[in-house]
C-alpha cells in the first residue's frame, strides 16, 4: 500500500481538499469515489466514515472529524447502533432528503439515496432559522463553504446547501445514486413466512438497486410526488403569482454596498409599492432580495399588472393555462423582473445580468402558489405477505411551504428529525400503531412552528422531539385513531378527488327555534314587548332595545325611548350594536321598522349575532348587575369598529381645521349625515342584488364584500383599515384619502426603501425622507401627543367632543398617516426650541414604570431569548418631559445602568457566536465586506460602538424578517378566508333563494333550510372575527414599520457631526423626532386597547 495518509505530500490530502471545495454534484461524487479508491476503502455506513477518519488525520481533516464525532456522539444515536439492522431508501437529494439521510446514517442504518437528476442547479436562496444555522455549523458547513452565514441576513442558495449536505452524507457512508427515477414499490413475493422484502420500481430498470430490499422508505421527492397510500389536502387562497429571478453576482465593491431586503410587504408599507407602480407600472404584493452566490429576487405580482406590461398575453380563468409557456412573453417577463429589481435597490446594482439555469436560459421563473397542499398524514405502514415497510414523508411532499414565510427548509429539517426519530422507534421494536400515533402527534405541530414557539435552547436540539417542541404531547393521537394508516395487501389508488366537505351545512338541533326561544326569554318583562315571531314583533324597535338593555343596560335608556319614531329608534340601536358590541347591521333602519316578510331572513341573521355574543351569559330572567361584554367572537370586530369610528372622527376634524370659512363648515354640518341606503338588498357600489351571506356594511352602506375597494387604487378594504369621505361618499385606503395632502404620491417620487437600502449610506433626502426646508421652521420636541386641535370658538367643537366620548386613545391611533407620515409637528418659538435642544443633550436616566415595562415586553420584535438591541425608540417613557430623548441617540455615555446591561448581553451573544466560529480554521475566507457597508454605521461610529456594529445590524434585519413573515402569514390567511367566504356565499345564496320561494315547500323543509342558513351565518361570523383579529395585527405591523423607518432616518441625521449639520438638517431631525414619538405613543395606546379587549373577554 502507498505511504500513510498523514504523511506530507500524500495525494489523498489533495483529493480530500478537492472534495471539500467541489462545486458540482458530479464533481463531488467523482472526488469521493477517487478518494475511497486511493485509500482502498469499501463498504458503506459508519464503517466507511471510521475508515476515512483513520486514513485522513492531518490538521484540516481532523477539524472536520471533531465536529462530526461530536455530532455522532449524541445519546440518541446510541454510538451508531440504534438502527444497525435497518435498511432505508431515501428518494430525493433535495436539502430535506439529504438531511434525513444524514440522520439515518448517524443512527447506524444502511442508507441508499436516489436522485433523478445529475446536477444541483437551483440558484434560489433559502432563509435560515437560527436552529438550522446551528445545525449546519455542527455538521461542519463552514469547512465546505467558508462564506456560510457571514452577512447581515441568514440565507443560503439551494444549490450550495445541497452540496454541503451531500458531502456530509457521503462522509457518513450514505450511498448516493444519481440519474435514477423512483416509480413505485414492489411488494415482497415470498410466502407468509416473510421471505423476501420490499423493493422499488426504478428507471432505468437495469439499475442494480432494483434488487435492494429495504424496510423503511423516506420520500423527499417534492410536492408532485407522493407514494401510494397517502392522501393530500389543499388550502386555497386568492390568485397568487410569484416571480423568482437570479442575477450574476460579481462581488464588486458597488454590489457589496447594496443592502439586502429581508422582505417588504404591501400590507404594512403601501407607499413603497405605490411609488413602484407610479414609476414603472409594476404592481407587487411583496418583494425580497438576498445577496448570495447570485443576486436573488422573489416577488408576488398582481395579474392585472402582468397583463398590462405584456408578460401574460391573454387572461384565462384556468391558472395552468394562464401561466403556460405559450401564454407568457419571456422577454417581457425578463424586463418586468429586472425593472422591479432595479427600483427596489434604488438602481444601485450595476449592470444587472441574468444568471443562467440548468437549461442555459436566463434564470427567471413565474409560478403559481394559489393552492398549497399538504399530506393528511406523515407516515403509514404497509404489510404484504407478512413483511412490513414503514413509509414516511419529509419536505414539500409532506407540507408544501408558503415561500414568503421562509419556512421551507426549517420545517423540512424538523420533519427530517421527526422521521429519523420515527425510524429509531421502529427499529427498537415499538408496535407499528404506536409508532404511527406518535408520528402523527408530532406532525400536528409542524405547520405551526416558528422560531418563537420552538425551544429556545437550540444547542440542545436532537432528533428527540422533546428537545425541539415545548410541552409536546406524544400521546395526543392514540393508536386506535391511526388504524387506517396500517395498510395490508395491495393499495387501491383513488384518482378521483374527494369533494371538500369543510362547508357541509348538515346541522343538528333546531337553531331557528332555539333563537326564537332565546329572544323571547331575553325580552320578557319589558313593557310593550312581546316577541312571537321574526317580523311584526320587531317593527317598533322596542324588542331590539330590550334585547340590548338586558345584557348592556349601560348602553340603552329603555324608558326614555321615543315610541313614535321607530326608524330613529332602530337606527340608534343599529349604531349602538355596531359601535359598542361589534355587531354589524344586516338591514337598514327603514327595513327594520317596516319588517316585510322578505326581510325576515335578514332579521334572523342579525339576531343570531346577538345570540352568539351573549348565549353563554346567565339566564335571561337573571338580570346581571354587571354589563356583559360580547364574547371573543365579537371582541375583535368591536375593537376595529371603535378604531374605525375614531379614525373617521379624526379625519372629520382634519377637514374642519382645513376649512377656514366657518359658515361653510356650519352648512356642511347641517347636512353631514349622509343619506343612508334605505334598502340593504342593493350593493352601494355596483347596484346589483346583495344576498344575506355576501352582505357587508360600513358607514350605513351595504355592499358585496368584493366591491369594498379603494376608490383610487382598487385595493381591498377591510373593517378598521379604510377611510370614508362624507362629502363625495367614496371609500379609500389610508394612502389615498383625498383630504390629506401628505398622502399624494407624485409619479416621480423616489422609492421609500423598505430596508434602508439607499438611506444607509446617503442622506435621507435621497430616499424620499421628510426633510423640511428652512422656511418650514424647526419644530421642537413635543409634549405627549394629542389629536389635531380644534379652535375653541369653532362651531361644533362641543358637538365633536360629545361624539368622541372616551376615545382619546383611539384618536391617537386614528390620526392620518402614510407609511411614514410627513406631517407638521408642533411649532414652539425658535428660542424655546433651542433651550429644549440644549436640555435634551444633558444626561438623563430613563425610568420605566411596571406598566410601561409590560408594554415594552409586548413590543419586543426579537425572540424571547435575545436581548433587545439598544436603539429602540419604544424604550421612551411616554409621559416624560419633552427634553428626554432616547438614550442611544444621545451617545453611548448616557445609557448608564440600562446601557451596561444591554451591552453585556450583546457581548455575551457575540462571544457565543465567536466561540463557535473560532473552531472554524477557514472562517477568514467567509468575511463579507457587506457586513459593514450594509449598516447605517460609518467608520467613526464603528469605533464608537465596537460591540454593537455587527450585532445591531443583524438584529435589525432579523426584526424586519419577522415582520415580513408575520405579514405574509396574515396576507395568506386573509386570502384563504376570502376564498372560504365565497364558498359560503354560494351556498347561502342557494339557501336564501329556496327560502324566498314559498310555493309548494313543506314547513319542515323550510325550517331545515333556515337551520342550514344559520349554520352558514355562524361560520361567516367566526371568519369575520378571525379576519378582524388579523387586521388588528396588521395595525401593529404598520406602526412597527413606521417606527423602524423613522428610527433609521433619525439615526442617520444624529450620527452626523453636529458642526456639519445645516439648519435644514436640524429642522428635519426635529420633525422626524416628532413623528417618531407620535408612532411610539400610538403603539403604546394600541397595546393598552388590546389589553382592555383581552380583559373584557375574560370577564365575559
PDB file of N, CA, C and O in Angstrom, residues 12 14-38 52 167 170:
ATOM      1  N   UNK A  12      -3.765  11.699  -1.207  1.00  0.00           N
ATOM      2  CA  UNK A  12      -5.121  11.650  -0.644  1.00  0.00           C
ATOM      3  C   UNK A  12      -5.532  12.995  -0.049  1.00  0.00           C
ATOM      4  O   UNK A  12      -6.709  13.365  -0.080  1.00  0.00           O
ATOM      5  N   UNK A  14      -4.721  15.984  -1.174  1.00  0.00           N
ATOM      6  CA  UNK A  14      -5.144  16.873  -2.265  1.00  0.00           C
ATOM      7  C   UNK A  14      -6.525  16.476  -2.776  1.00  0.00           C
ATOM      8  O   UNK A  14      -7.362  17.341  -3.081  1.00  0.00           O
ATOM      9  N   UNK A  15      -6.766  15.171  -2.859  1.00  0.00           N
ATOM     10  CA  UNK A  15      -8.094  14.726  -3.313  1.00  0.00           C
ATOM     11  C   UNK A  15      -9.157  15.146  -2.310  1.00  0.00           C
ATOM     12  O   UNK A  15     -10.247  15.624  -2.687  1.00  0.00           O
ATOM     13  N   UNK A  16      -8.846  15.000  -1.019  1.00  0.00           N
ATOM     14  CA  UNK A  16      -9.807  15.379   0.013  1.00  0.00           C
ATOM     15  C   UNK A  16     -10.093  16.880  -0.026  1.00  0.00           C
ATOM     16  O   UNK A  16     -11.238  17.307   0.114  1.00  0.00           O
ATOM     17  N   UNK A  17      -9.067  17.682  -0.260  1.00  0.00           N
ATOM     18  CA  UNK A  17      -9.273  19.133  -0.345  1.00  0.00           C
ATOM     19  C   UNK A  17     -10.119  19.481  -1.572  1.00  0.00           C
ATOM     20  O   UNK A  17     -10.956  20.390  -1.523  1.00  0.00           O
ATOM     21  N   UNK A  18      -9.877  18.769  -2.684  1.00  0.00           N
ATOM     22  CA  UNK A  18     -10.719  18.993  -3.869  1.00  0.00           C
ATOM     23  C   UNK A  18     -12.158  18.606  -3.586  1.00  0.00           C
ATOM     24  O   UNK A  18     -13.099  19.271  -4.046  1.00  0.00           O
ATOM     25  N   UNK A  19     -12.343  17.546  -2.845  1.00  0.00           N
ATOM     26  CA  UNK A  19     -13.689  17.110  -2.448  1.00  0.00           C
ATOM     27  C   UNK A  19     -14.376  18.183  -1.601  1.00  0.00           C
ATOM     28  O   UNK A  19     -15.545  18.509  -1.825  1.00  0.00           O
ATOM     29  N   UNK A  20     -13.657  18.759  -0.659  1.00  0.00           N
ATOM     30  CA  UNK A  20     -14.257  19.777   0.206  1.00  0.00           C
ATOM     31  C   UNK A  20     -14.705  20.994  -0.598  1.00  0.00           C
ATOM     32  O   UNK A  20     -15.720  21.624  -0.265  1.00  0.00           O
ATOM     33  N   UNK A  21     -13.985  21.344  -1.650  1.00  0.00           N
ATOM     34  CA  UNK A  21     -14.258  22.568  -2.397  1.00  0.00           C
ATOM     35  C   UNK A  21     -15.005  22.335  -3.702  1.00  0.00           C
ATOM     36  O   UNK A  21     -15.220  23.277  -4.458  1.00  0.00           O
ATOM     37  N   UNK A  22     -15.378  21.110  -3.984  1.00  0.00           N
ATOM     38  CA  UNK A  22     -16.094  20.807  -5.230  1.00  0.00           C
ATOM     39  C   UNK A  22     -17.411  21.572  -5.288  1.00  0.00           C
ATOM     40  O   UNK A  22     -18.111  21.691  -4.284  1.00  0.00           O
ATOM     41  N   UNK A  23     -17.768  22.085  -6.457  1.00  0.00           N
ATOM     42  CA  UNK A  23     -18.936  22.961  -6.593  1.00  0.00           C
ATOM     43  C   UNK A  23     -20.016  22.379  -7.496  1.00  0.00           C
ATOM     44  O   UNK A  23     -20.983  23.060  -7.814  1.00  0.00           O
ATOM     45  N   UNK A  24     -19.857  21.146  -7.923  1.00  0.00           N
ATOM     46  CA  UNK A  24     -20.863  20.491  -8.751  1.00  0.00           C
ATOM     47  C   UNK A  24     -21.132  19.101  -8.197  1.00  0.00           C
ATOM     48  O   UNK A  24     -20.231  18.458  -7.626  1.00  0.00           O
ATOM     49  N   UNK A  25     -22.360  18.626  -8.374  1.00  0.00           N
ATOM     50  CA  UNK A  25     -22.761  17.334  -7.835  1.00  0.00           C
ATOM     51  C   UNK A  25     -21.864  16.208  -8.352  1.00  0.00           C
ATOM     52  O   UNK A  25     -21.338  15.408  -7.568  1.00  0.00           O
ATOM     53  N   UNK A  26     -21.679  16.140  -9.661  1.00  0.00           N
ATOM     54  CA  UNK A  26     -20.876  15.053 -10.220  1.00  0.00           C
ATOM     55  C   UNK A  26     -19.416  15.176  -9.809  1.00  0.00           C
ATOM     56  O   UNK A  26     -18.728  14.157  -9.620  1.00  0.00           O
ATOM     57  N   UNK A  27     -18.936  16.406  -9.642  1.00  0.00           N
ATOM     58  CA  UNK A  27     -17.559  16.596  -9.194  1.00  0.00           C
ATOM     59  C   UNK A  27     -17.394  16.073  -7.766  1.00  0.00           C
ATOM     60  O   UNK A  27     -16.379  15.432  -7.448  1.00  0.00           O
ATOM     61  N   UNK A  28     -18.387  16.317  -6.912  1.00  0.00           N
ATOM     62  CA  UNK A  28     -18.337  15.821  -5.541  1.00  0.00           C
ATOM     63  C   UNK A  28     -18.291  14.302  -5.536  1.00  0.00           C
ATOM     64  O   UNK A  28     -17.446  13.679  -4.853  1.00  0.00           O
ATOM     65  N   UNK A  29     -19.196  13.676  -6.302  1.00  0.00           N
ATOM     66  CA  UNK A  29     -19.246  12.219  -6.339  1.00  0.00           C
ATOM     67  C   UNK A  29     -17.958  11.629  -6.919  1.00  0.00           C
ATOM     68  O   UNK A  29     -17.442  10.612  -6.434  1.00  0.00           O
ATOM     69  N   UNK A  30     -17.424  12.285  -7.959  1.00  0.00           N
ATOM     70  CA  UNK A  30     -16.188  11.800  -8.572  1.00  0.00           C
ATOM     71  C   UNK A  30     -15.012  11.882  -7.622  1.00  0.00           C
ATOM     72  O   UNK A  30     -14.212  10.932  -7.505  1.00  0.00           O
ATOM     73  N   UNK A  31     -14.884  13.025  -6.919  1.00  0.00           N
ATOM     74  CA  UNK A  31     -13.781  13.176  -5.960  1.00  0.00           C
ATOM     75  C   UNK A  31     -13.896  12.173  -4.826  1.00  0.00           C
ATOM     76  O   UNK A  31     -12.869  11.597  -4.385  1.00  0.00           O
ATOM     77  N   UNK A  32     -15.113  11.924  -4.360  1.00  0.00           N
ATOM     78  CA  UNK A  32     -15.275  10.991  -3.245  1.00  0.00           C
ATOM     79  C   UNK A  32     -14.942   9.569  -3.677  1.00  0.00           C
ATOM     80  O   UNK A  32     -14.290   8.821  -2.935  1.00  0.00           O
ATOM     81  N   UNK A  33     -15.387   9.189  -4.889  1.00  0.00           N
ATOM     82  CA  UNK A  33     -15.040   7.863  -5.388  1.00  0.00           C
ATOM     83  C   UNK A  33     -13.538   7.699  -5.554  1.00  0.00           C
ATOM     84  O   UNK A  33     -12.959   6.645  -5.214  1.00  0.00           O
ATOM     85  N   UNK A  34     -12.895   8.754  -6.061  1.00  0.00           N
ATOM     86  CA  UNK A  34     -11.448   8.712  -6.236  1.00  0.00           C
ATOM     87  C   UNK A  34     -10.739   8.617  -4.887  1.00  0.00           C
ATOM     88  O   UNK A  34      -9.747   7.889  -4.736  1.00  0.00           O
ATOM     89  N   UNK A  35     -11.247   9.318  -3.883  1.00  0.00           N
ATOM     90  CA  UNK A  35     -10.651   9.297  -2.558  1.00  0.00           C
ATOM     91  C   UNK A  35     -10.728   7.890  -1.944  1.00  0.00           C
ATOM     92  O   UNK A  35      -9.746   7.378  -1.399  1.00  0.00           O
ATOM     93  N   UNK A  36     -11.921   7.298  -2.037  1.00  0.00           N
ATOM     94  CA  UNK A  36     -12.089   5.944  -1.482  1.00  0.00           C
ATOM     95  C   UNK A  36     -11.193   4.938  -2.196  1.00  0.00           C
ATOM     96  O   UNK A  36     -10.617   4.033  -1.573  1.00  0.00           O
ATOM     97  N   UNK A  37     -11.066   5.105  -3.498  1.00  0.00           N
ATOM     98  CA  UNK A  37     -10.210   4.197  -4.261  1.00  0.00           C
ATOM     99  C   UNK A  37      -8.752   4.382  -3.852  1.00  0.00           C
ATOM    100  O   UNK A  37      -8.003   3.404  -3.682  1.00  0.00           O
ATOM    101  N   UNK A  38      -8.334   5.628  -3.689  1.00  0.00           N
ATOM    102  CA  UNK A  38      -6.955   5.916  -3.305  1.00  0.00           C
ATOM    103  C   UNK A  38      -6.627   5.316  -1.932  1.00  0.00           C
ATOM    104  O   UNK A  38      -5.543   4.781  -1.706  1.00  0.00           O
ATOM    105  N   UNK A  52     -12.323   6.474   6.801  1.00  0.00           N
ATOM    106  CA  UNK A  52     -11.840   7.769   6.320  1.00  0.00           C
ATOM    107  C   UNK A  52     -11.124   8.531   7.427  1.00  0.00           C
ATOM    108  O   UNK A  52     -10.060   9.132   7.219  1.00  0.00           O
ATOM    109  N   UNK A 167     -21.954  16.264   0.739  1.00  0.00           N
ATOM    110  CA  UNK A 167     -20.608  15.904   1.190  1.00  0.00           C
ATOM    111  C   UNK A 167     -20.653  15.240   2.565  1.00  0.00           C
ATOM    112  O   UNK A 167     -19.969  14.247   2.806  1.00  0.00           O
ATOM    113  N   UNK A 170     -22.049  11.678   2.190  1.00  0.00           N
ATOM    114  CA  UNK A 170     -21.067  10.738   1.646  1.00  0.00           C
ATOM    115  C   UNK A 170     -20.041  10.346   2.705  1.00  0.00           C
ATOM    116  O   UNK A 170     -19.674   9.164   2.828  1.00  0.00           O
TER     117      UNK A 170
END
